[in-house]
Amino acid sequence: MKILPAVFLQALACLTVHAGEEPPAWAMKVLNERLSTRYELVQRLEPSFYVGDFNNDGKSDVALLIKEKTTAKVGSAIIEGGERKIKIIGAGKSFGNGGDDFSWMDAWSIRHSGKVDRLFVAKSEAASAVIYWDGSKYEWQQEGD
């Protein structure tokens, strides 16, 4: 199975979040108050965030593209809208086959599937995976190599 080029995936992503938009204020408040000593928002990919219901609680969550300040390792912070819980994926914390640094990622998007949204991460022409909520934690599902 061929992986879609990053440009096409980014064009699809703009249907959900428009280029130049800012993450929701509540998510930035959580980032600034609870994560800013260790992580920072990065504009490495466009868009740098997605809004969706990633944990199937009926509330909007935000996935932010972040970088660990001391190591420059890239990943995502999923900030859950309900309880404001945070899950760091990559950015210095190992997750699935993605490892602890997602700087390899040149495309990401959101996939709407039923009630729960999933994050699609990819290295064009190489590998891709879906990050999804299994009911109790986030999981990694490899899609292509």
Short mmCIF file of N, CA, C and O in Angstrom, two decimals:
data_model
loop_
_atom_site.label_atom_id
_atom_site.label_comp_id
_atom_site.label_asym_id
_atom_site.label_seq_id
_atom_site.Cartn_x
_atom_site.Cartn_y
_atom_site.Cartn_z
N MET A 1 0.84 -1.18 0.00
CA MET A 1 0.00 0.00 0.00
C MET A 1 0.88 1.24 0.00
O MET A 1 1.75 1.39 0.83
N LYS A 2 0.67 2.12 -0.94
CA LYS A 2 1.42 3.37 -1.02
C LYS A 2 0.91 4.36 0.00
O LYS A 2 -0.27 4.45 0.27
N ILE A 3 1.81 5.11 0.56
CA ILE A 3 1.46 6.16 1.50
C ILE A 3 1.25 7.45 0.73
O ILE A 3 2.02 7.77 -0.17
N LEU A 4 0.20 8.18 1.07
CA LEU A 4 -0.10 9.43 0.39
C LEU A 4 1.00 10.45 0.65
O LEU A 4 1.52 10.54 1.75
N PRO A 5 1.36 11.21 -0.36
CA PRO A 5 2.38 12.24 -0.16
C PRO A 5 1.96 13.23 0.91
O PRO A 5 0.79 13.52 1.10
N ALA A 6 2.93 13.78 1.59
CA ALA A 6 2.68 14.71 2.70
C ALA A 6 1.85 15.90 2.25
O ALA A 6 0.99 16.37 2.99
N VAL A 7 2.07 16.38 1.05
CA VAL A 7 1.34 17.56 0.57
C VAL A 7 -0.16 17.27 0.50
O VAL A 7 -0.98 18.07 0.93
N PHE A 8 -0.54 16.11 0.01
CA PHE A 8 -1.94 15.72 -0.08
C PHE A 8 -2.54 15.58 1.31
O PHE A 8 -3.65 16.06 1.56
N LEU A 9 -1.83 14.96 2.22
CA LEU A 9 -2.33 14.81 3.59
C LEU A 9 -2.50 16.16 4.26
O LEU A 9 -3.47 16.39 4.97
N GLN A 10 -1.56 17.06 4.04
CA GLN A 10 -1.67 18.38 4.65
C GLN A 10 -2.86 19.14 4.07
O GLN A 10 -3.53 19.88 4.77
N ALA A 11 -3.14 18.97 2.78
CA ALA A 11 -4.31 19.61 2.18
C ALA A 11 -5.59 19.09 2.81
O ALA A 11 -6.50 19.85 3.11
N LEU A 12 -5.66 17.78 3.04
CA LEU A 12 -6.82 17.21 3.71
C LEU A 12 -6.95 17.74 5.13
O LEU A 12 -8.04 18.01 5.61
N ALA A 13 -5.83 17.88 5.81
CA ALA A 13 -5.84 18.36 7.19
C ALA A 13 -6.45 19.75 7.29
O ALA A 13 -7.11 20.07 8.27
N CYS A 14 -6.24 20.56 6.29
CA CYS A 14 -6.76 21.93 6.33
C CYS A 14 -8.28 21.97 6.29
O CYS A 14 -8.88 22.99 6.57
N LEU A 15 -8.92 20.86 5.93
CA LEU A 15 -10.36 20.80 5.99
C LEU A 15 -10.84 20.81 7.43
O LEU A 15 -11.95 21.24 7.72
N THR A 16 -10.03 20.34 8.36
CA THR A 16 -10.39 20.28 9.77
C THR A 16 -9.89 21.51 10.52
O THR A 16 -10.62 22.10 11.28
N VAL A 17 -8.65 21.87 10.33
CA VAL A 17 -8.05 23.02 11.00
C VAL A 17 -7.42 23.87 9.90
O VAL A 17 -6.62 23.37 9.12
N HIS A 18 -7.79 25.12 9.82
CA HIS A 18 -7.27 25.99 8.77
C HIS A 18 -5.89 26.52 9.14
O HIS A 18 -5.63 26.83 10.30
N ALA A 19 -5.05 26.63 8.14
CA ALA A 19 -3.70 27.15 8.35
C ALA A 19 -3.78 28.52 9.00
O ALA A 19 -4.63 29.33 8.67
N GLY A 20 -2.90 28.76 9.95
CA GLY A 20 -2.85 30.04 10.63
C GLY A 20 -3.74 30.13 11.86
O GLY A 20 -3.64 31.08 12.62
N GLU A 21 -4.65 29.17 12.05
CA GLU A 21 -5.48 29.18 13.25
C GLU A 21 -4.64 28.88 14.47
O GLU A 21 -3.61 28.22 14.39
N GLU A 22 -5.09 29.37 15.59
CA GLU A 22 -4.42 29.12 16.87
C GLU A 22 -5.15 28.00 17.61
O GLU A 22 -6.35 27.85 17.48
N PRO A 23 -4.42 27.23 18.42
CA PRO A 23 -5.09 26.22 19.25
C PRO A 23 -6.08 26.90 20.19
O PRO A 23 -5.93 28.08 20.51
N PRO A 24 -7.08 26.16 20.65
CA PRO A 24 -8.05 26.74 21.58
C PRO A 24 -7.34 27.32 22.82
O PRO A 24 -6.36 26.77 23.30
N ALA A 25 -7.89 28.41 23.33
CA ALA A 25 -7.28 29.11 24.47
C ALA A 25 -7.14 28.20 25.69
O ALA A 25 -6.13 28.25 26.40
N TRP A 26 -8.13 27.34 25.94
CA TRP A 26 -8.06 26.47 27.12
C TRP A 26 -6.89 25.50 27.01
O TRP A 26 -6.24 25.20 28.00
N ALA A 27 -6.61 25.01 25.79
CA ALA A 27 -5.50 24.07 25.60
C ALA A 27 -4.16 24.80 25.77
O ALA A 27 -3.22 24.25 26.36
N MET A 28 -4.07 26.03 25.29
CA MET A 28 -2.84 26.81 25.45
C MET A 28 -2.61 27.14 26.93
O MET A 28 -1.47 27.16 27.39
N LYS A 29 -3.68 27.36 27.67
CA LYS A 29 -3.56 27.62 29.10
C LYS A 29 -2.97 26.40 29.81
O LYS A 29 -2.06 26.52 30.63
N VAL A 30 -3.47 25.20 29.46
CA VAL A 30 -2.93 23.96 30.05
C VAL A 30 -1.46 23.81 29.67
O VAL A 30 -0.63 23.49 30.51
N LEU A 31 -1.14 24.02 28.40
CA LEU A 31 0.25 23.93 27.94
C LEU A 31 1.14 24.89 28.73
O LEU A 31 2.18 24.49 29.25
N ASN A 32 0.72 26.13 28.83
CA ASN A 32 1.53 27.15 29.51
C ASN A 32 1.66 26.89 31.01
O ASN A 32 2.73 27.09 31.58
N GLU A 33 0.59 26.45 31.65
CA GLU A 33 0.61 26.26 33.10
C GLU A 33 1.25 24.94 33.54
O GLU A 33 1.88 24.89 34.58
N ARG A 34 1.09 23.88 32.74
CA ARG A 34 1.51 22.57 33.21
C ARG A 34 2.64 21.93 32.42
O ARG A 34 3.26 20.98 32.89
N LEU A 35 2.91 22.44 31.22
CA LEU A 35 3.92 21.79 30.38
C LEU A 35 5.07 22.70 29.96
O LEU A 35 6.09 22.22 29.47
N SER A 36 4.93 24.00 30.12
CA SER A 36 5.88 24.94 29.51
C SER A 36 7.29 24.88 30.08
O SER A 36 8.23 25.33 29.42
N THR A 37 7.49 24.32 31.25
CA THR A 37 8.86 24.21 31.76
C THR A 37 9.65 23.16 30.98
O THR A 37 10.86 23.26 30.87
N ARG A 38 8.95 22.16 30.42
CA ARG A 38 9.63 21.07 29.73
C ARG A 38 9.39 21.05 28.22
O ARG A 38 10.24 20.59 27.45
N TYR A 39 8.21 21.53 27.78
CA TYR A 39 7.84 21.43 26.36
C TYR A 39 7.44 22.78 25.80
O TYR A 39 7.04 23.68 26.52
N GLU A 40 7.54 22.88 24.45
CA GLU A 40 7.06 24.06 23.76
C GLU A 40 6.32 23.64 22.50
O GLU A 40 6.61 22.59 21.92
N LEU A 41 5.37 24.46 22.09
CA LEU A 41 4.63 24.23 20.87
C LEU A 41 5.57 24.47 19.69
O LEU A 41 6.37 25.41 19.73
N VAL A 42 5.49 23.63 18.68
CA VAL A 42 6.32 23.83 17.49
C VAL A 42 5.45 23.93 16.25
O VAL A 42 4.39 23.33 16.17
N GLN A 43 5.93 24.68 15.29
CA GLN A 43 5.23 24.90 14.03
C GLN A 43 5.90 24.12 12.91
O GLN A 43 6.04 24.61 11.82
N ARG A 44 6.35 22.91 13.21
CA ARG A 44 7.11 22.09 12.27
C ARG A 44 6.26 21.61 11.11
O ARG A 44 6.73 21.48 9.99
N LEU A 45 4.99 21.28 11.38
CA LEU A 45 4.05 20.83 10.36
C LEU A 45 2.84 21.76 10.39
O LEU A 45 2.55 22.38 11.41
N GLU A 46 2.15 21.83 9.28
CA GLU A 46 0.95 22.64 9.22
C GLU A 46 -0.24 21.71 9.02
O GLU A 46 -0.24 20.94 8.08
N PRO A 47 -1.19 21.72 9.90
CA PRO A 47 -1.30 22.54 11.10
C PRO A 47 -0.49 21.94 12.25
O PRO A 47 -0.07 20.79 12.19
N SER A 48 -0.30 22.73 13.29
CA SER A 48 0.49 22.28 14.44
C SER A 48 -0.39 21.71 15.55
O SER A 48 0.11 21.35 16.60
N PHE A 49 -1.72 21.62 15.29
CA PHE A 49 -2.63 21.04 16.27
C PHE A 49 -3.88 20.52 15.58
O PHE A 49 -4.18 20.90 14.44
N TYR A 50 -4.59 19.64 16.27
CA TYR A 50 -5.89 19.14 15.82
C TYR A 50 -6.85 19.13 16.99
O TYR A 50 -6.45 18.86 18.13
N VAL A 51 -8.10 19.41 16.71
CA VAL A 51 -9.17 19.32 17.70
C VAL A 51 -10.06 18.15 17.30
O VAL A 51 -10.47 18.04 16.14
N GLY A 52 -10.31 17.26 18.26
CA GLY A 52 -11.18 16.11 18.01
C GLY A 52 -11.53 15.46 19.33
O GLY A 52 -11.03 15.86 20.38
N ASP A 53 -12.36 14.45 19.27
CA ASP A 53 -12.68 13.68 20.48
C ASP A 53 -11.82 12.42 20.45
O ASP A 53 -12.23 11.39 19.95
N PHE A 54 -10.62 12.52 20.97
CA PHE A 54 -9.66 11.42 20.89
C PHE A 54 -9.89 10.32 21.91
O PHE A 54 -9.47 9.19 21.70
N ASN A 55 -10.56 10.64 23.03
CA ASN A 55 -10.77 9.61 24.07
C ASN A 55 -12.23 9.20 24.22
O ASN A 55 -12.59 8.55 25.20
N ASN A 56 -13.07 9.58 23.27
CA ASN A 56 -14.46 9.14 23.20
C ASN A 56 -15.28 9.50 24.44
O ASN A 56 -16.12 8.73 24.89
N ASP A 57 -15.05 10.71 24.99
CA ASP A 57 -15.86 11.14 26.14
C ASP A 57 -16.89 12.19 25.75
O ASP A 57 -17.58 12.75 26.60
N GLY A 58 -16.99 12.48 24.45
CA GLY A 58 -17.97 13.45 23.97
C GLY A 58 -17.51 14.89 24.09
O GLY A 58 -18.26 15.81 23.77
N LYS A 59 -16.28 15.12 24.54
CA LYS A 59 -15.74 16.48 24.69
C LYS A 59 -14.55 16.66 23.74
O LYS A 59 -13.84 15.72 23.44
N SER A 60 -14.37 17.89 23.30
CA SER A 60 -13.25 18.19 22.40
C SER A 60 -11.92 18.10 23.12
O SER A 60 -11.76 18.66 24.20
N ASP A 61 -10.99 17.40 22.52
CA ASP A 61 -9.62 17.28 22.99
C ASP A 61 -8.73 17.99 21.96
O ASP A 61 -9.16 18.25 20.83
N VAL A 62 -7.50 18.27 22.34
CA VAL A 62 -6.58 18.93 21.43
C VAL A 62 -5.26 18.15 21.39
O VAL A 62 -4.71 17.81 22.43
N ALA A 63 -4.79 17.87 20.18
CA ALA A 63 -3.47 17.27 19.98
C ALA A 63 -2.56 18.39 19.48
O ALA A 63 -2.82 18.99 18.44
N LEU A 64 -1.52 18.69 20.26
CA LEU A 64 -0.58 19.75 19.94
C LEU A 64 0.75 19.14 19.51
O LEU A 64 1.21 18.18 20.12
N LEU A 65 1.37 19.69 18.51
CA LEU A 65 2.71 19.28 18.11
C LEU A 65 3.68 20.01 19.03
O LEU A 65 3.68 21.24 19.11
N ILE A 66 4.48 19.24 19.78
CA ILE A 66 5.36 19.82 20.79
C ILE A 66 6.80 19.34 20.61
O ILE A 66 7.06 18.37 19.89
N LYS A 67 7.70 20.02 21.32
CA LYS A 67 9.11 19.64 21.34
C LYS A 67 9.59 19.73 22.78
O LYS A 67 9.29 20.69 23.49
N GLU A 68 10.33 18.70 23.21
CA GLU A 68 10.95 18.74 24.53
C GLU A 68 12.11 19.73 24.44
O GLU A 68 12.97 19.63 23.56
N LYS A 69 12.16 20.69 25.35
CA LYS A 69 13.14 21.77 25.27
C LYS A 69 14.59 21.30 25.41
O LYS A 69 15.46 21.76 24.68
N THR A 70 14.87 20.38 26.31
CA THR A 70 16.26 19.99 26.56
C THR A 70 16.83 19.08 25.49
O THR A 70 18.02 19.13 25.21
N THR A 71 16.00 18.25 24.88
CA THR A 71 16.50 17.28 23.90
C THR A 71 16.11 17.61 22.46
O THR A 71 16.65 17.00 21.54
N ALA A 72 15.16 18.52 22.26
CA ALA A 72 14.61 18.87 20.94
C ALA A 72 13.84 17.71 20.31
O ALA A 72 13.61 17.71 19.11
N LYS A 73 13.46 16.72 21.12
CA LYS A 73 12.67 15.60 20.60
C LYS A 73 11.22 16.03 20.40
O LYS A 73 10.64 16.68 21.25
N VAL A 74 10.67 15.65 19.25
CA VAL A 74 9.34 16.07 18.82
C VAL A 74 8.31 15.01 19.16
O VAL A 74 8.61 13.81 19.17
N GLY A 75 7.10 15.44 19.41
CA GLY A 75 5.99 14.53 19.66
C GLY A 75 4.69 15.30 19.74
O GLY A 75 4.57 16.40 19.20
N SER A 76 3.73 14.72 20.44
CA SER A 76 2.42 15.34 20.56
C SER A 76 1.97 15.29 22.01
O SER A 76 2.24 14.33 22.73
N ALA A 77 1.27 16.34 22.42
CA ALA A 77 0.59 16.35 23.71
C ALA A 77 -0.90 16.30 23.40
O ALA A 77 -1.42 17.18 22.71
N ILE A 78 -1.57 15.26 23.88
CA ILE A 78 -3.02 15.21 23.75
C ILE A 78 -3.58 15.73 25.07
O ILE A 78 -3.36 15.13 26.12
N ILE A 79 -4.28 16.84 24.98
CA ILE A 79 -4.90 17.44 26.15
C ILE A 79 -6.38 17.15 26.08
O ILE A 79 -7.07 17.60 25.15
N GLU A 80 -6.86 16.38 27.04
CA GLU A 80 -8.26 15.97 27.03
C GLU A 80 -9.13 17.09 27.58
O GLU A 80 -8.84 17.65 28.64
N GLY A 81 -10.18 17.39 26.85
CA GLY A 81 -11.06 18.51 27.19
C GLY A 81 -11.84 18.34 28.47
O GLY A 81 -12.09 19.32 29.17
N GLY A 82 -12.24 17.14 28.80
CA GLY A 82 -13.05 16.91 29.98
C GLY A 82 -12.31 17.21 31.27
O GLY A 82 -12.60 18.17 31.98
N GLU A 83 -11.34 16.38 31.60
CA GLU A 83 -10.62 16.50 32.87
C GLU A 83 -9.27 17.20 32.73
O GLU A 83 -8.53 17.30 33.68
N ARG A 84 -8.95 17.64 31.52
CA ARG A 84 -7.68 18.31 31.24
C ARG A 84 -6.47 17.40 31.51
O ARG A 84 -5.40 17.87 31.86
N LYS A 85 -6.68 16.08 31.37
CA LYS A 85 -5.55 15.16 31.47
C LYS A 85 -4.68 15.33 30.25
O LYS A 85 -5.14 15.71 29.18
N ILE A 86 -3.38 15.01 30.40
CA ILE A 86 -2.42 15.17 29.32
C ILE A 86 -1.71 13.85 29.07
O ILE A 86 -1.24 13.21 30.01
N LYS A 87 -1.59 13.49 27.80
CA LYS A 87 -0.80 12.32 27.42
C LYS A 87 0.27 12.80 26.45
O LYS A 87 -0.03 13.40 25.42
N ILE A 88 1.53 12.55 26.79
CA ILE A 88 2.65 12.90 25.92
C ILE A 88 2.99 11.68 25.08
O ILE A 88 3.21 10.59 25.60
N ILE A 89 3.05 11.88 23.77
CA ILE A 89 3.38 10.82 22.82
C ILE A 89 4.63 11.26 22.09
O ILE A 89 4.62 12.28 21.39
N GLY A 90 5.72 10.53 22.26
CA GLY A 90 7.01 10.98 21.72
C GLY A 90 7.55 12.09 22.61
O GLY A 90 7.31 12.09 23.81
N ALA A 91 8.26 13.04 22.02
CA ALA A 91 8.81 14.20 22.76
C ALA A 91 9.55 13.76 24.02
O ALA A 91 9.37 14.31 25.09
N GLY A 92 10.36 12.71 23.89
CA GLY A 92 11.14 12.22 25.01
C GLY A 92 10.52 11.03 25.73
O GLY A 92 11.15 10.45 26.61
N LYS A 93 9.30 10.66 25.36
CA LYS A 93 8.63 9.51 25.97
C LYS A 93 8.32 8.50 24.87
O LYS A 93 7.64 8.81 23.90
N SER A 94 8.83 7.30 25.03
CA SER A 94 8.66 6.26 24.02
C SER A 94 7.19 5.90 23.84
O SER A 94 6.45 5.78 24.81
N PHE A 95 6.78 5.75 22.57
CA PHE A 95 5.40 5.38 22.28
C PHE A 95 5.36 4.53 21.01
O PHE A 95 5.76 4.99 19.94
N GLY A 96 4.89 3.30 21.15
CA GLY A 96 4.76 2.41 19.99
C GLY A 96 6.02 2.32 19.18
O GLY A 96 7.13 2.47 19.69
N ASN A 97 5.87 2.09 17.88
CA ASN A 97 7.01 2.01 16.98
C ASN A 97 7.56 3.39 16.64
O ASN A 97 8.58 3.50 15.96
N GLY A 98 6.89 4.44 17.11
CA GLY A 98 7.35 5.80 16.83
C GLY A 98 8.54 6.21 17.66
O GLY A 98 9.23 7.17 17.35
N GLY A 99 8.80 5.47 18.74
CA GLY A 99 9.92 5.79 19.61
C GLY A 99 9.65 7.01 20.48
O GLY A 99 8.51 7.36 20.74
N ASP A 100 10.72 7.66 20.92
CA ASP A 100 10.57 8.81 21.80
C ASP A 100 10.80 10.14 21.08
O ASP A 100 10.80 11.20 21.70
N ASP A 101 11.00 10.08 19.77
CA ASP A 101 11.24 11.28 18.98
C ASP A 101 10.54 11.15 17.64
O ASP A 101 10.92 10.34 16.81
N PHE A 102 9.50 11.95 17.44
CA PHE A 102 8.73 11.90 16.20
C PHE A 102 9.23 12.90 15.17
O PHE A 102 8.50 13.31 14.28
N SER A 103 10.50 13.30 15.27
CA SER A 103 11.04 14.24 14.28
C SER A 103 11.08 13.61 12.89
O SER A 103 11.19 14.33 11.90
N TRP A 104 10.94 12.31 12.79
CA TRP A 104 10.85 11.60 11.51
C TRP A 104 9.54 11.92 10.79
O TRP A 104 9.43 11.79 9.58
N MET A 105 8.53 12.33 11.53
CA MET A 105 7.19 12.53 11.00
C MET A 105 7.16 13.76 10.08
O MET A 105 7.55 14.85 10.48
N ASP A 106 6.69 13.57 8.84
CA ASP A 106 6.56 14.71 7.94
C ASP A 106 5.11 14.98 7.55
O ASP A 106 4.83 15.85 6.74
N ALA A 107 4.19 14.22 8.14
CA ALA A 107 2.77 14.45 7.91
C ALA A 107 1.98 13.88 9.08
O ALA A 107 2.37 12.87 9.66
N TRP A 108 0.90 14.57 9.41
CA TRP A 108 -0.04 14.04 10.38
C TRP A 108 -1.41 14.59 10.05
O TRP A 108 -1.53 15.62 9.38
N SER A 109 -2.43 13.89 10.46
CA SER A 109 -3.79 14.33 10.19
C SER A 109 -4.72 13.68 11.20
O SER A 109 -4.30 12.86 12.02
N ILE A 110 -5.97 14.07 11.13
CA ILE A 110 -6.97 13.50 12.01
C ILE A 110 -7.89 12.62 11.16
O ILE A 110 -8.18 12.95 10.02
N ARG A 111 -8.26 11.49 11.71
CA ARG A 111 -9.20 10.60 11.05
C ARG A 111 -10.44 10.47 11.93
O ARG A 111 -10.34 10.13 13.10
N HIS A 112 -11.56 10.77 11.33
CA HIS A 112 -12.83 10.65 12.03
C HIS A 112 -13.36 9.24 11.77
O HIS A 112 -13.53 8.86 10.62
N SER A 113 -13.57 8.48 12.83
CA SER A 113 -14.09 7.13 12.64
C SER A 113 -15.14 6.85 13.73
O SER A 113 -14.81 6.55 14.86
N GLY A 114 -16.39 7.02 13.35
CA GLY A 114 -17.45 6.82 14.31
C GLY A 114 -17.44 7.92 15.35
O GLY A 114 -17.36 9.10 15.04
N LYS A 115 -17.47 7.53 16.61
CA LYS A 115 -17.53 8.50 17.71
C LYS A 115 -16.16 9.01 18.13
O LYS A 115 -16.04 10.08 18.70
N VAL A 116 -15.11 8.24 17.88
CA VAL A 116 -13.78 8.61 18.36
C VAL A 116 -12.90 9.03 17.18
O VAL A 116 -12.99 8.47 16.10
N ASP A 117 -12.07 10.05 17.41
CA ASP A 117 -11.13 10.50 16.39
C ASP A 117 -9.77 9.88 16.65
O ASP A 117 -9.44 9.54 17.78
N ARG A 118 -9.00 9.72 15.59
CA ARG A 118 -7.68 9.10 15.67
C ARG A 118 -6.67 10.02 15.01
O ARG A 118 -7.00 10.75 14.09
N LEU A 119 -5.42 9.95 15.47
CA LEU A 119 -4.34 10.69 14.84
C LEU A 119 -3.59 9.78 13.89
O LEU A 119 -3.21 8.67 14.26
N PHE A 120 -3.39 10.25 12.68
CA PHE A 120 -2.61 9.54 11.68
C PHE A 120 -1.25 10.21 11.61
O PHE A 120 -1.17 11.43 11.46
N VAL A 121 -0.18 9.44 11.76
CA VAL A 121 1.19 9.96 11.68
C VAL A 121 1.93 9.22 10.59
O VAL A 121 1.73 8.02 10.40
N ALA A 122 2.79 9.94 9.85
CA ALA A 122 3.45 9.29 8.72
C ALA A 122 4.79 9.91 8.39
O ALA A 122 5.05 11.09 8.63
N LYS A 123 5.62 9.08 7.81
CA LYS A 123 6.84 9.49 7.12
C LYS A 123 6.56 9.13 5.67
O LYS A 123 6.41 7.94 5.33
N SER A 124 6.41 10.12 4.81
CA SER A 124 6.02 9.88 3.42
C SER A 124 6.91 8.84 2.75
O SER A 124 8.12 8.85 2.94
N GLU A 125 6.26 7.98 2.01
CA GLU A 125 6.94 6.91 1.25
C GLU A 125 7.69 5.93 2.14
O GLU A 125 8.56 5.20 1.67
N ALA A 126 7.40 5.92 3.45
CA ALA A 126 8.12 5.02 4.34
C ALA A 126 7.18 4.26 5.28
O ALA A 126 7.02 3.06 5.14
N ALA A 127 6.58 4.93 6.23
CA ALA A 127 5.77 4.25 7.24
C ALA A 127 4.66 5.17 7.73
O ALA A 127 4.74 6.38 7.64
N SER A 128 3.61 4.53 8.26
CA SER A 128 2.51 5.29 8.84
C SER A 128 1.86 4.49 9.95
O SER A 128 2.00 3.26 10.03
N ALA A 129 1.15 5.20 10.81
CA ALA A 129 0.46 4.56 11.92
C ALA A 129 -0.71 5.42 12.35
O ALA A 129 -0.81 6.60 12.01
N VAL A 130 -1.58 4.81 13.13
CA VAL A 130 -2.71 5.51 13.73
C VAL A 130 -2.56 5.42 15.23
O VAL A 130 -2.25 4.36 15.78
N ILE A 131 -2.75 6.55 15.91
CA ILE A 131 -2.74 6.60 17.37
C ILE A 131 -4.19 6.71 17.79
O ILE A 131 -4.91 7.62 17.33
N TYR A 132 -4.64 5.79 18.61
CA TYR A 132 -6.06 5.74 18.95
C TYR A 132 -6.26 5.38 20.42
O TYR A 132 -5.39 4.82 21.08
N TRP A 133 -7.45 5.70 20.93
CA TRP A 133 -7.87 5.40 22.30
C TRP A 133 -8.53 4.04 22.31
O TRP A 133 -9.48 3.79 21.55
N ASP A 134 -8.06 3.12 23.15
CA ASP A 134 -8.64 1.77 23.20
C ASP A 134 -9.69 1.61 24.30
O ASP A 134 -10.17 0.52 24.55
N GLY A 135 -10.03 2.69 24.95
CA GLY A 135 -10.99 2.65 26.04
C GLY A 135 -10.35 2.90 27.39
O GLY A 135 -11.02 3.30 28.34
N SER A 136 -9.02 2.68 27.46
CA SER A 136 -8.32 2.95 28.72
C SER A 136 -6.98 3.66 28.52
O SER A 136 -6.46 4.26 29.44
N LYS A 137 -6.41 3.56 27.30
CA LYS A 137 -5.13 4.23 27.03
C LYS A 137 -4.97 4.41 25.52
O LYS A 137 -5.68 3.81 24.72
N TYR A 138 -3.99 5.24 25.16
CA TYR A 138 -3.68 5.45 23.74
C TYR A 138 -2.79 4.32 23.25
O TYR A 138 -1.90 3.87 23.96
N GLU A 139 -3.06 3.87 22.03
CA GLU A 139 -2.34 2.77 21.42
C GLU A 139 -1.80 3.19 20.06
O GLU A 139 -2.27 4.14 19.46
N TRP A 140 -0.84 2.40 19.58
CA TRP A 140 -0.18 2.59 18.28
C TRP A 140 -0.61 1.45 17.36
O TRP A 140 -0.50 0.27 17.74
N GLN A 141 -1.11 1.75 16.17
CA GLN A 141 -1.45 0.72 15.18
C GLN A 141 -0.68 1.03 13.90
O GLN A 141 -0.96 2.00 13.23
N GLN A 142 0.30 0.18 13.61
CA GLN A 142 1.10 0.35 12.41
C GLN A 142 0.22 0.12 11.19
O GLN A 142 -0.58 -0.81 11.15
N GLU A 143 0.36 0.98 10.18
CA GLU A 143 -0.43 0.83 8.96
C GLU A 143 0.42 0.47 7.75
O GLU A 143 -0.01 -0.27 6.91
N GLY A 144 1.59 1.03 7.64
CA GLY A 144 2.41 0.74 6.47
C GLY A 144 3.88 0.95 6.79
O GLY A 144 4.23 1.70 7.67
N ASP A 145 4.75 0.25 6.05
CA ASP A 145 6.19 0.43 6.20
C ASP A 145 6.78 0.71 4.84
O ASP A 145 6.58 0.04 3.92
#
